[in-house]
Coordinates of C-alpha atoms in Angstrom, one line a residue:
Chain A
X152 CA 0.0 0.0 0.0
X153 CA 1.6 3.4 -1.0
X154 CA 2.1 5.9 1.6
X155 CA 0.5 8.7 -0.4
X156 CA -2.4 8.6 -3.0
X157 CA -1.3 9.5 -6.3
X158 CA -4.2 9.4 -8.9
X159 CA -2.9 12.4 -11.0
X160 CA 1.1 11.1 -11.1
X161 CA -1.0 7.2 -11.7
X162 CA -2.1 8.7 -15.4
X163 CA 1.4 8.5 -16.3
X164 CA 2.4 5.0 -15.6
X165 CA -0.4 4.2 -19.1
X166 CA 1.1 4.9 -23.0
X167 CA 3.8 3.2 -24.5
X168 CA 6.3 4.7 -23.0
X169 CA 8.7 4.0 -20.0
X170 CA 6.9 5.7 -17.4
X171 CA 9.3 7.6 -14.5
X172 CA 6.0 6.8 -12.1
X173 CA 6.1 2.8 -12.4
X174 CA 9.7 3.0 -12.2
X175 CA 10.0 5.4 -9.4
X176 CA 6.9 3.1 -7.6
X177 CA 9.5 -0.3 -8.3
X178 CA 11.6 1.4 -6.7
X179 CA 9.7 2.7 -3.6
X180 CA 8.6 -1.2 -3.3
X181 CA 12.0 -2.6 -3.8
X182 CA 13.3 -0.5 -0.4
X183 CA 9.6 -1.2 1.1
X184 CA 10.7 -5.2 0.9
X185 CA 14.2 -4.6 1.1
X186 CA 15.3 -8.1 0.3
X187 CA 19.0 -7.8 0.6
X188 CA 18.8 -6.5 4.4
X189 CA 20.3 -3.0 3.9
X190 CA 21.1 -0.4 6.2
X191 CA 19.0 2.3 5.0
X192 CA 21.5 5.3 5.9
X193 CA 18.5 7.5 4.6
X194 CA 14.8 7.6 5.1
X195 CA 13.7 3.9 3.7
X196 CA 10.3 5.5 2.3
X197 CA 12.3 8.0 0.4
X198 CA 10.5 7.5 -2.9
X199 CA 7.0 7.3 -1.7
X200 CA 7.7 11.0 -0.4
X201 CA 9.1 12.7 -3.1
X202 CA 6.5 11.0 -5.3
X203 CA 4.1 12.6 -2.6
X204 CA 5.5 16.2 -2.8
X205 CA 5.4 15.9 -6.7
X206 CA 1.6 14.7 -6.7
X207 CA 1.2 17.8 -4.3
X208 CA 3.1 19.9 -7.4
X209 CA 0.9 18.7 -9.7
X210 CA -2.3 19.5 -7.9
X211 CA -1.0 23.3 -6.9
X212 CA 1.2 23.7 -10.3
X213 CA 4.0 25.2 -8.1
X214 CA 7.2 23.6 -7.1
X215 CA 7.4 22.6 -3.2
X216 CA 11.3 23.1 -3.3
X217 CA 13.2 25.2 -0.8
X218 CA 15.6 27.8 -2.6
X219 CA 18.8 26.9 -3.1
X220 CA 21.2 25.0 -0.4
X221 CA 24.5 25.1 0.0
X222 CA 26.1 21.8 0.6
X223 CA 29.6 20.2 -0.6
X224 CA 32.3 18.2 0.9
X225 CA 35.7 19.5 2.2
X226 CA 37.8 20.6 -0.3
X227 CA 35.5 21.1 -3.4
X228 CA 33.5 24.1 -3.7
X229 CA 30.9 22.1 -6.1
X230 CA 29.5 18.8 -7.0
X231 CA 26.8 18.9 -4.7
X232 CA 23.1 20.7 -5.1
X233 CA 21.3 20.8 -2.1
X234 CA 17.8 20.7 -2.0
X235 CA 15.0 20.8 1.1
X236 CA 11.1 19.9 0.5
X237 CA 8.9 23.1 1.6
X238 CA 6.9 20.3 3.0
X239 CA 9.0 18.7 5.4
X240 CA 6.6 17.6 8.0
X241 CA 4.0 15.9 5.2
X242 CA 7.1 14.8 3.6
X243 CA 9.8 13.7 6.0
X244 CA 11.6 11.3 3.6
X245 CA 12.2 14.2 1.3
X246 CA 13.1 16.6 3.7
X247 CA 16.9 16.5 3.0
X248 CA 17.1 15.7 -0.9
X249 CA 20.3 16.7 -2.3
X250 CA 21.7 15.6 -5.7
X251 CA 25.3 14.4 -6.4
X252 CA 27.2 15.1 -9.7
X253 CA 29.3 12.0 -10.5
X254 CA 32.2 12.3 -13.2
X255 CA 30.9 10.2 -16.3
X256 CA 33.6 8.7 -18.5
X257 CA 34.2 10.1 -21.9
X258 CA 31.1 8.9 -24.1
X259 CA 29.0 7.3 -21.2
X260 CA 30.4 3.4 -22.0
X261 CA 30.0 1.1 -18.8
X262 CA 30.6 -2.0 -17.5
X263 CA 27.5 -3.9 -15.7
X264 CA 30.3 -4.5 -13.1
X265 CA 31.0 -0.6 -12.5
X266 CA 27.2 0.5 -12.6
X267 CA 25.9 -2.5 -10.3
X268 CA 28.6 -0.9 -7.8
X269 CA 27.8 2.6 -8.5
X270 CA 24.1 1.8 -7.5
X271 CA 24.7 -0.7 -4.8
X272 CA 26.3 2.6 -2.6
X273 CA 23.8 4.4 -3.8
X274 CA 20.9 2.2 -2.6
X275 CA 23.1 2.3 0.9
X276 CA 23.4 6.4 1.1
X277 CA 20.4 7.3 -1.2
X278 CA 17.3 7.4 -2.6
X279 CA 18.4 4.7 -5.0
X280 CA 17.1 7.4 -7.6
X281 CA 19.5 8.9 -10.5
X282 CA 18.9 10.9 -13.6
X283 CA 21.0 9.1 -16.4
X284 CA 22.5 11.8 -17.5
X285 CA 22.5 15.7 -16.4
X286 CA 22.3 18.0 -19.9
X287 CA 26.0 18.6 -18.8
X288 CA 26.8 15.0 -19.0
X289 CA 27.3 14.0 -15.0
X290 CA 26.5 10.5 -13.5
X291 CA 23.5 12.2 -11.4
X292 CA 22.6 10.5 -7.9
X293 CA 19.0 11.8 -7.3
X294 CA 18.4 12.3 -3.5
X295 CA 20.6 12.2 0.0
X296 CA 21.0 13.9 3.4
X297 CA 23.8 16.2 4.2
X298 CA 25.7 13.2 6.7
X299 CA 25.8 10.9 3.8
X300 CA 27.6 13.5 1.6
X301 CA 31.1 12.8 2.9
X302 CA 30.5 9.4 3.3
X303 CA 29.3 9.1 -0.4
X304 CA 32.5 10.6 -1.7
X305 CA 34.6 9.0 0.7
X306 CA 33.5 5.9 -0.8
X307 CA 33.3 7.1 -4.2
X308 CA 37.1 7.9 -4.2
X309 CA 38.4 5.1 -2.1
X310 CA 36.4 2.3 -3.7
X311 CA 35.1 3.3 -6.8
X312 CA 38.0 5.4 -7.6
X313 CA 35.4 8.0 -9.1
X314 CA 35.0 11.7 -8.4
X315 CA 32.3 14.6 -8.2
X316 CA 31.4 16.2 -11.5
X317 CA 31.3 20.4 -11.0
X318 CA 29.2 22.8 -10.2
X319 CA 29.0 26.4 -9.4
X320 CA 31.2 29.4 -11.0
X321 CA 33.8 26.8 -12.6
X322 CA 34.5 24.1 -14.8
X323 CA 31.6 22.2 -15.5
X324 CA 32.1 18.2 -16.2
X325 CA 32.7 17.9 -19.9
X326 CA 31.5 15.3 -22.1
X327 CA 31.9 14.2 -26.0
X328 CA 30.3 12.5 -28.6
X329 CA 31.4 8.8 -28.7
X330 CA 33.9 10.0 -31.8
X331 CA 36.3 7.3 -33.1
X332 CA 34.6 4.6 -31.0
X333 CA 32.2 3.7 -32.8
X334 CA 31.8 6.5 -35.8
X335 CA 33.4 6.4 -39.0
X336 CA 33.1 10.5 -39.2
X337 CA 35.4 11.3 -36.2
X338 CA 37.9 13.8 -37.1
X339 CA 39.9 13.1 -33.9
X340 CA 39.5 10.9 -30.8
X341 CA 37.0 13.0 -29.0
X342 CA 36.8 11.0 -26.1
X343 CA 40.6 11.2 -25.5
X344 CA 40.8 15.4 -25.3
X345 CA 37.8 15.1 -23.0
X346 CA 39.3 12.8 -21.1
X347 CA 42.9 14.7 -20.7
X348 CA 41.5 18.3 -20.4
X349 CA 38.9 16.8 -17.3
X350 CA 42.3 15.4 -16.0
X351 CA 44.0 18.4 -16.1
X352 CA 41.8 21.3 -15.4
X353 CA 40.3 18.8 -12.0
X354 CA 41.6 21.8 -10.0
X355 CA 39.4 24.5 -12.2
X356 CA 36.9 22.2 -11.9
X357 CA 36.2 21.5 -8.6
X358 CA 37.4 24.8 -6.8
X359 CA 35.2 27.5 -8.4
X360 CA 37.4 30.3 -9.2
X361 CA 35.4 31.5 -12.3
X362 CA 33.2 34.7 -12.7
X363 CA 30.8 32.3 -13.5
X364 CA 30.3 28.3 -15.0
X365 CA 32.2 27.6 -18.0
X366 CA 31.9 24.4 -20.2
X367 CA 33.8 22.1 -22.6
X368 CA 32.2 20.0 -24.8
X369 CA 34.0 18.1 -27.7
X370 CA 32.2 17.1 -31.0
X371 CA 34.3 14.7 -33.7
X372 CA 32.3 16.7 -36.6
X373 CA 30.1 19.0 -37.2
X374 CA 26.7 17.2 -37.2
X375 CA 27.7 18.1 -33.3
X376 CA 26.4 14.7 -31.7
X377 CA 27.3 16.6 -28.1
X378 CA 25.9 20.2 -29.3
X379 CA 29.2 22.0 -28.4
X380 CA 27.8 24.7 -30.6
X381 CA 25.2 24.9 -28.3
X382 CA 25.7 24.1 -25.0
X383 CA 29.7 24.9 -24.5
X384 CA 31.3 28.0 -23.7
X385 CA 33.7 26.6 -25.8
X386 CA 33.5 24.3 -28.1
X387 CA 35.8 22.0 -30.3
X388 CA 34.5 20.5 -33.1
X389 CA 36.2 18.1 -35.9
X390 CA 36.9 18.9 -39.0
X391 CA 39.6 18.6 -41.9
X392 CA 41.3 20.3 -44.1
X393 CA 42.6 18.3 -47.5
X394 CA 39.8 16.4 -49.5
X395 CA 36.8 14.5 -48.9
X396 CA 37.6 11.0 -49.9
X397 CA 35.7 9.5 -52.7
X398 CA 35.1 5.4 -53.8
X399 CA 33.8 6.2 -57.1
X400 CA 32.2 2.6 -57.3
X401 CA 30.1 3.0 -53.7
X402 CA 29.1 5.8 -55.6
X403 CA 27.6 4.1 -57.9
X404 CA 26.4 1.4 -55.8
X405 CA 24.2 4.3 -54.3
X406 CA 22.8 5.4 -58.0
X407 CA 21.8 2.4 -58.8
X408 CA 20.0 1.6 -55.2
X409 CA 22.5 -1.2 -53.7
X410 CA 23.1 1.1 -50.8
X411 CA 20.3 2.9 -49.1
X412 CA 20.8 6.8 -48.8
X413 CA 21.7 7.8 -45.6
X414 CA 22.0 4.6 -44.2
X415 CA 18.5 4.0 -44.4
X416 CA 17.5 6.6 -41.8
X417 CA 14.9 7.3 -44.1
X418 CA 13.6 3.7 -45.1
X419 CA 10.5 4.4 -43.1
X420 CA 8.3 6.0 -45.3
X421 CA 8.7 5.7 -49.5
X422 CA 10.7 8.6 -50.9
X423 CA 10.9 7.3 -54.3
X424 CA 14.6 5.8 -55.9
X425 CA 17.5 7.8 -55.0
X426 CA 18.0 10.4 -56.7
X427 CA 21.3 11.4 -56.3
X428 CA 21.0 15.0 -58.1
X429 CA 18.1 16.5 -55.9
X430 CA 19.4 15.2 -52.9
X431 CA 23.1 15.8 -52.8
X432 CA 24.5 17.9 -55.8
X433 CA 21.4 19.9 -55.4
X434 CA 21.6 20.2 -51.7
X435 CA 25.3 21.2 -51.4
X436 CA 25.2 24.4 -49.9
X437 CA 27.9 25.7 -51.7
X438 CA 27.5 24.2 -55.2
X439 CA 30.7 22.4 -55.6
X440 CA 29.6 19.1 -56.4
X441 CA 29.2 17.6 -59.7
X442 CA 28.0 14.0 -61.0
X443 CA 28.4 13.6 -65.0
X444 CA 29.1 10.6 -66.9
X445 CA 28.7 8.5 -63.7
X446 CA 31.6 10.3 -61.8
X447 CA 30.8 12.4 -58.1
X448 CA 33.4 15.5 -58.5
X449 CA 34.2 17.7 -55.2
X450 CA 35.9 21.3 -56.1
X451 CA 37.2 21.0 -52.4
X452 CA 38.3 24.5 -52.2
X453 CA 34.5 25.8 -52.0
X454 CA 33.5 22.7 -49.7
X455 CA 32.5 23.9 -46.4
X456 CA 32.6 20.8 -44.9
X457 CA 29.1 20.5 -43.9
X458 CA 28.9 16.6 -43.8
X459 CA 25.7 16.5 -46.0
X460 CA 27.1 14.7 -48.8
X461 CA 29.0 12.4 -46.5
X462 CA 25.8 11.7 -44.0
X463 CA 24.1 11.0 -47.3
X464 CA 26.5 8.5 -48.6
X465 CA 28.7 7.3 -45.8
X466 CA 29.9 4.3 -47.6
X467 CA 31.1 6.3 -50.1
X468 CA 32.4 9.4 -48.9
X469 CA 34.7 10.1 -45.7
X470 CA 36.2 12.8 -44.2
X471 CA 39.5 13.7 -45.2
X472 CA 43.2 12.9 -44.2
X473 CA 43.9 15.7 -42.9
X474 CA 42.5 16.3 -39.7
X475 CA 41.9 18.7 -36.2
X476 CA 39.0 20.8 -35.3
X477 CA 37.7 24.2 -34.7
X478 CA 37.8 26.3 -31.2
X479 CA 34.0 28.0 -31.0
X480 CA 33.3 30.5 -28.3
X481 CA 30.9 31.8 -26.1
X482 CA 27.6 29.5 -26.5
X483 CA 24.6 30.5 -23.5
X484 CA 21.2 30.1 -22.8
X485 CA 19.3 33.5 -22.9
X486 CA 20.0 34.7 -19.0
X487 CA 20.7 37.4 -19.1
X488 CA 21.2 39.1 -22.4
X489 CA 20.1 36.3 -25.3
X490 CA 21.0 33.3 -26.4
X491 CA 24.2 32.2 -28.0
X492 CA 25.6 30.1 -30.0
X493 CA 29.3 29.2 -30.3
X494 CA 31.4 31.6 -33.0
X495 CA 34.2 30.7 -34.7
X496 CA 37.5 31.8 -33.2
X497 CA 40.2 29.0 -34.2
X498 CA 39.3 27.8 -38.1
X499 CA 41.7 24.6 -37.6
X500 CA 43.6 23.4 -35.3
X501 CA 45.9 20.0 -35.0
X502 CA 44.9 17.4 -32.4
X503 CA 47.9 16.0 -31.0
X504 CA 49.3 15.0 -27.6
X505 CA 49.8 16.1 -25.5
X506 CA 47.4 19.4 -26.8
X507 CA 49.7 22.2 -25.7
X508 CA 47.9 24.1 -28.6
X509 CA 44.8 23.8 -27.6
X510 CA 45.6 24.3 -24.3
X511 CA 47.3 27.6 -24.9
X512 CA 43.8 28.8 -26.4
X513 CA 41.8 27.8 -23.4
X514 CA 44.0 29.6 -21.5
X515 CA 44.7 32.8 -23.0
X516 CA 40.9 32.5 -23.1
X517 CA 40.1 31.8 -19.2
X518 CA 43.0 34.6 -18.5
X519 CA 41.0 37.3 -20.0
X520 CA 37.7 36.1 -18.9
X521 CA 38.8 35.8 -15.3
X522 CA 40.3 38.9 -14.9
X523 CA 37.4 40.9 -16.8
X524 CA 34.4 39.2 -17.0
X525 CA 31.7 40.9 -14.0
X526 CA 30.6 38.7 -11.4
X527 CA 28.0 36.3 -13.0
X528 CA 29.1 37.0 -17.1
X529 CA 29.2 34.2 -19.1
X530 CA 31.9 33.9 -21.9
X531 CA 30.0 35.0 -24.7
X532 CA 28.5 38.1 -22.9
X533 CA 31.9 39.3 -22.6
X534 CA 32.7 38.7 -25.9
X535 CA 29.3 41.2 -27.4
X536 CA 30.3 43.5 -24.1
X537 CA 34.1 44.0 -24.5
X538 CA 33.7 42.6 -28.6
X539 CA 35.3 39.7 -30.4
X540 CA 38.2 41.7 -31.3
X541 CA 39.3 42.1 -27.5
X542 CA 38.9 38.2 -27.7
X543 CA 41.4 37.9 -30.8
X544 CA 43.8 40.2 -28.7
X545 CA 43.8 38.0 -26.0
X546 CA 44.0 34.8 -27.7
X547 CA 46.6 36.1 -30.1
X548 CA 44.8 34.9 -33.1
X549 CA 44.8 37.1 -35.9
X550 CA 41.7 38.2 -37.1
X551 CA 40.2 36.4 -41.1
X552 CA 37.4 36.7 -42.7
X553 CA 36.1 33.5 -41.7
X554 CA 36.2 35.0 -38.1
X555 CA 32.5 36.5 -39.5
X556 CA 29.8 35.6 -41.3
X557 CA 29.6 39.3 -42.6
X558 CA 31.3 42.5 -42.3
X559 CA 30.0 45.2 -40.2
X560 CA 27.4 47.4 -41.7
X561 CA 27.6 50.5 -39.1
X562 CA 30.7 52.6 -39.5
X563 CA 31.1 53.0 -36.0
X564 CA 34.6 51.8 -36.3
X565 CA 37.3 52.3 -33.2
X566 CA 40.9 53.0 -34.4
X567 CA 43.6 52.1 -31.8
X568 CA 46.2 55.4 -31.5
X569 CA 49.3 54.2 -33.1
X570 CA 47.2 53.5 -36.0
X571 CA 46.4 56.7 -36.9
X572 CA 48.8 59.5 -38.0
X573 CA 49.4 62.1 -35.7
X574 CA 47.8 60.6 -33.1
X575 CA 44.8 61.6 -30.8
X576 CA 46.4 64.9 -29.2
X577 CA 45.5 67.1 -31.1
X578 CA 45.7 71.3 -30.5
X579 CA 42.5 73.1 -31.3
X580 CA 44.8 76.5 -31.8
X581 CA 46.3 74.4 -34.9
X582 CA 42.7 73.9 -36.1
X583 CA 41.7 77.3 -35.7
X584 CA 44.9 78.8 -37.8
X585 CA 42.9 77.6 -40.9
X586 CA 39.7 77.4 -40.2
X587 CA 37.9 80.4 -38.4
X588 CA 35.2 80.0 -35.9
Chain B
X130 CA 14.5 26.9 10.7
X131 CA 16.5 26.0 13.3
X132 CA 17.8 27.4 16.4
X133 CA 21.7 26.9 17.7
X134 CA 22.5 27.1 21.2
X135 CA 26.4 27.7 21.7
X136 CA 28.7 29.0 24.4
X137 CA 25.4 31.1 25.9
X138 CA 24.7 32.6 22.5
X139 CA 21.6 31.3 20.2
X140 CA 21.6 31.8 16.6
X141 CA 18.7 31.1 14.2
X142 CA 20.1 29.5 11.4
X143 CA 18.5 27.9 7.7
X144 CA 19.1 24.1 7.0
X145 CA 22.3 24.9 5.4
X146 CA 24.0 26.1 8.8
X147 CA 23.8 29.9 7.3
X148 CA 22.8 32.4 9.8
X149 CA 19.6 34.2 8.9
X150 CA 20.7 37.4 9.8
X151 CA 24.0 39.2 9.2
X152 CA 23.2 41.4 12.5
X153 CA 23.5 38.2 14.7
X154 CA 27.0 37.3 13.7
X155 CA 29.5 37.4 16.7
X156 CA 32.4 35.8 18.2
X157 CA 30.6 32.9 19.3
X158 CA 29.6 32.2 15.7
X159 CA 33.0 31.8 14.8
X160 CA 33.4 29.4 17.1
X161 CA 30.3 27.4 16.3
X162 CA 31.4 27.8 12.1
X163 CA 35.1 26.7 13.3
X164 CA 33.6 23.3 14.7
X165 CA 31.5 22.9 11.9
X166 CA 34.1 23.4 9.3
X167 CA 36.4 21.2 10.0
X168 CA 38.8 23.8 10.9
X169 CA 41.3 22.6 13.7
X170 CA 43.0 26.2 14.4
X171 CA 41.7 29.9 14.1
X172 CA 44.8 31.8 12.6
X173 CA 45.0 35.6 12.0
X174 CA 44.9 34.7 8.0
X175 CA 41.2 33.1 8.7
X176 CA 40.3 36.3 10.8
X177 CA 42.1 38.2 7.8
X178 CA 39.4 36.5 5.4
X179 CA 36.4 37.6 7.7
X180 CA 37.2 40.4 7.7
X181 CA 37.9 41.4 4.1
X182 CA 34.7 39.3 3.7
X183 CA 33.0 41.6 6.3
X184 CA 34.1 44.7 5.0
X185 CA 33.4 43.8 1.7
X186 CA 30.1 42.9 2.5
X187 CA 29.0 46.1 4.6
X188 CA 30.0 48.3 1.5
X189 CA 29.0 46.8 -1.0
X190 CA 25.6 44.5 -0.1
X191 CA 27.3 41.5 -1.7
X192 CA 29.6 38.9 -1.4
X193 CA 33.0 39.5 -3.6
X194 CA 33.5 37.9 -5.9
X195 CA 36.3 35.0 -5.6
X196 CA 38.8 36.9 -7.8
X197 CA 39.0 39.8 -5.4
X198 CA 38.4 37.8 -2.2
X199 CA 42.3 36.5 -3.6
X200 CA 43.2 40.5 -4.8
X201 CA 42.2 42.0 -1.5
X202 CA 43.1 39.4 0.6
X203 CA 46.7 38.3 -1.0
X204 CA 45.8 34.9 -1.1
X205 CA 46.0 32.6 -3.7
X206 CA 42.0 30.5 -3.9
X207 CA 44.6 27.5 -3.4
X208 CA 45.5 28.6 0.2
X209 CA 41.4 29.7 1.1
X210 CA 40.8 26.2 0.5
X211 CA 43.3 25.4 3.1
X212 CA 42.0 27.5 5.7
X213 CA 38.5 26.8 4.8
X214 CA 37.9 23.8 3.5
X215 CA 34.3 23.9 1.8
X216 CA 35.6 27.1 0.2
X217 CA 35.1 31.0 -0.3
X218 CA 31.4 30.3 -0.2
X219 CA 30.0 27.5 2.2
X220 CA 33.1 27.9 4.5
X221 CA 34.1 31.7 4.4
X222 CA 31.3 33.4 3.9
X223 CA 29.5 31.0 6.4
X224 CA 31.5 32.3 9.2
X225 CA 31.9 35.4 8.4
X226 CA 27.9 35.8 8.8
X227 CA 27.1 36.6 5.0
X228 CA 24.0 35.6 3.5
X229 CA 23.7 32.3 1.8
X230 CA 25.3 32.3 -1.8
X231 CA 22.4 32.0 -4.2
X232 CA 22.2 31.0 -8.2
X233 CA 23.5 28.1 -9.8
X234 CA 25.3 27.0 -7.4

């Protein structure tokens, strides 16, 4: 018998699909019966209260959250959101519900071994709850009290050998696309930058010394399988620079319908045969494809490198040989002053170990921001408030066209000094010799 | 809320240990924060800390920010860790009677 009536949250365990109320309900049975005898180190009916407080939400249309809470574990300043219930006398179980960030490794690939652990301390010292994964990538334990918060990361570090993901004003956790493990269109190995720049910015990461958060996120190409373009202040995306590499016979083998287009991503409603005109030559936003006589032609110089052609025909065109990504700065969400996405400031840049160019970038990057950016100014705001060329300055990267998608159209245009004969001290008695008021 | 009763003093505090009122702080407070903290020994650099914090605070309406915490208080965020272990904000700015800091935290 649940401990709180829940007809409105019940509507959602029907429809096809896997409903958060039957699982959350297994759950809240599972530590009602508690076959494996465990210590409960939180409140063993957990799960029936939080699914209590939300049918309460649902009925008032308000959240029953606390604001805030500031929680952690010595020596981090992140990793930890504390929560309280509004409710905590109705909901006792609930009354203390903080979440953990957990690091995730690059690309999210587990062993049964590793996650069976994961959740066997987490059925211990929580609600047994997660979220699989936070926007931001993090291994997210759903639910504890403040007492367990130590212990949790005692034993995360000590027998899991696993640490916090961030939060706060710092380096958030950042996570990839899976890249070269298992995609043909990786333009470097993704998961290995991730891994090494999580390594070696920990301290950034867990000690917030940022005006404000600040995220990473690494793409192998740019259909952006990650959204770095999105959803990283900056963020590196593969690309390459020689030609797109052609098999003139899997070509063919897609004209004449032995291969399905696009990997049969498609196949589920009839399009008609491929066409291979009006859906690639035609679709190239640049024009520089051709396909006469039975021969696909690329004039690579006016490629873009927009992966159409190759998402279209992956068994017959690759990425080229040449590879290393682009640096892309100052995505947001709209708080406070709009939405951004990332803009190009590094066209291409080599990806090799151990990624003391890249690294030079980030930090010529967090140099600036740190010392300028106002309290609570994201990366990109700094870049419309002080301009992208303060940005180029900084970074020592010398401004091209591709920098912009078009030039200016005001001509409100600042001159530094030195470039400007004569200066800006100027004598207005000089002015007036020939030219009387 | 809850109510602390140390060395003679009480102070109301919020589930987070915070004090609710920046008016209530006193030396007993530090005290109570100290124990809390995990802090073994109260050295002039922590009362340094406070006290930038304080002054900071009574100007300005806000917490600073952790870049001039380091400016105006010579110390690298490196060593604030080390004298307060749950950092500049749950640690600091906890004994030094700020308000709770708020956002995305």
């Amino acid at each position: 018998m649940a401990k709180h009536q829940t007809p409105l949250l019940d509507q959602l365990e029907s429809g096809p699909w896997p409903s958060f109320v039957s699982d959350l309900k297994q759950e809240a049975e599972a530590r009602a019966k508690n076959e494996k005898n465990i210590e409960y180190q939180i409140p063993q009916d957990v799960v029936e209260d939080l699914l209590g407080v939300l049918e309460l939400s649902f009925k008032d249309g308000v959240t029953h959250w606390k604001h805030g809470g500031i929680v952690g574990v010595f020596g981090y300043g992140g990793g930890v959101i504390g929560r309280y219930c509004d409710q905590p006398q109705q909901f006792p179980g609930v009354a203390h519900f903080h979440t953990m960030r957990v690091a995730q490794p690059a690309g999210k690939f587990y062993t049964t071994k590793y996650l069976n652990d994961l959740c066997d301390l987490w059925e211990f010292r929580g609600s047994g709850l997660t979220n699989m994964h936070g926007s931001t990538g993090d291994i997210i334990f759903l639910g504890t009290t403040t007492p367990q918060l130590e212990e949790i990361f005692f034993e995360l570090t000590h027998t899991h050998n696993q640490d916090l993901g961030g939060s706060g004003s710092n380096l958030r956790t950042p996570s990839d696309c899976i890249g070269e493990a298992r995609c043909e269109y990786a333009c470097y190995d993704t998961q290995a930058l991730c891994h090494y720049l999580t390594n070696e910015y920990q301290d950034e990461l867990h000690r917030p010394a940022f005006p404000y958060k600040f995220k990473f996120k690494f793409d192998g190409c740019p259909n952006c399988c990650v959204a770095s373009i999105a959803r990283a202040d900056l963020s590196f995306v593969g690309t390459w620079k020689d030609d797109i590499q052609v098999d003139q016979d899997a070509v063919k083998a897609y004209v004449d319908g032995t291969y399905p287009p696009n990997a049969g991503a498609h196949s589920g409603r009839d399009w008609g045969a491929f066409d291979i005109k009006a859906e690639v030559i035609d679709r190239c936003p640049t024009g520089c494809m051709k396909y006469e006589n039975g021969k696909l032609e690329i004039d690579n110089r006016e490629c873009t490198r927009c992966m159409h052609c190759i998402n279209v025909m992956p068994r017959a065109l690759k990425p080229g040989k040449e590879k290393g990504l682009s640096i892309l700065a100052g995505a947001k969400a709209p708080i406070l002053d709009g939405a951004q996405m990332g803009s190009l400031l590094v066209p291409f840049i080599k990806v090799e170990e151990p990624y003391d160019e890249i690294k030079e970038v980030i930090e010529a990057v967090w140099d600036w921001w740190m010392e300028e950016g106002k309290n609570r100014e994201r990366l990109g705001e700094l870049m419309k408030r002080q301009g992208f060329q303060r940005l180029l300055e900084m970074t020592n990267i010398k401004p091209v066209a591709q920098h912009v998608k078009e030039p200016r159209t005001n001509p409100y245009i600042f001159w530094k000094e030195d470039e400007v004969p004569g200066g800006f001290e100027r004598d207005i008695k000089e002015y007036r010799k020939n030219h009387q008021r | 809320m809850a109510t602390i009763e140390f060395q003679g003093k009480s102070f109301n505090v919020d589930e987070d240990g915070f004090i609710e009122s920046y008016s209530e702080f006193s030396e007993e407070w530090v005290q109570w924060v100290k124990k809390e903290e995990g802090i073994d020994e109260l050295t002039d650099e922590h009362r340094q800390v406070i006290k930038v914090l304080q002054d900071y605070y009574e100007k300005n309406g806000i917490a600073p920010m952790v870049r001039i915490l380091s400016k105006l208080t010579g110390f690298k965020l490196k060593h604030i860790y080390e004298l307060f272990p749950s950092g500049p904000g749950k640690g600091a700015c906890k004994m030094a009677g700020l308000p709770k800091p708020t956002g995305c935290v």
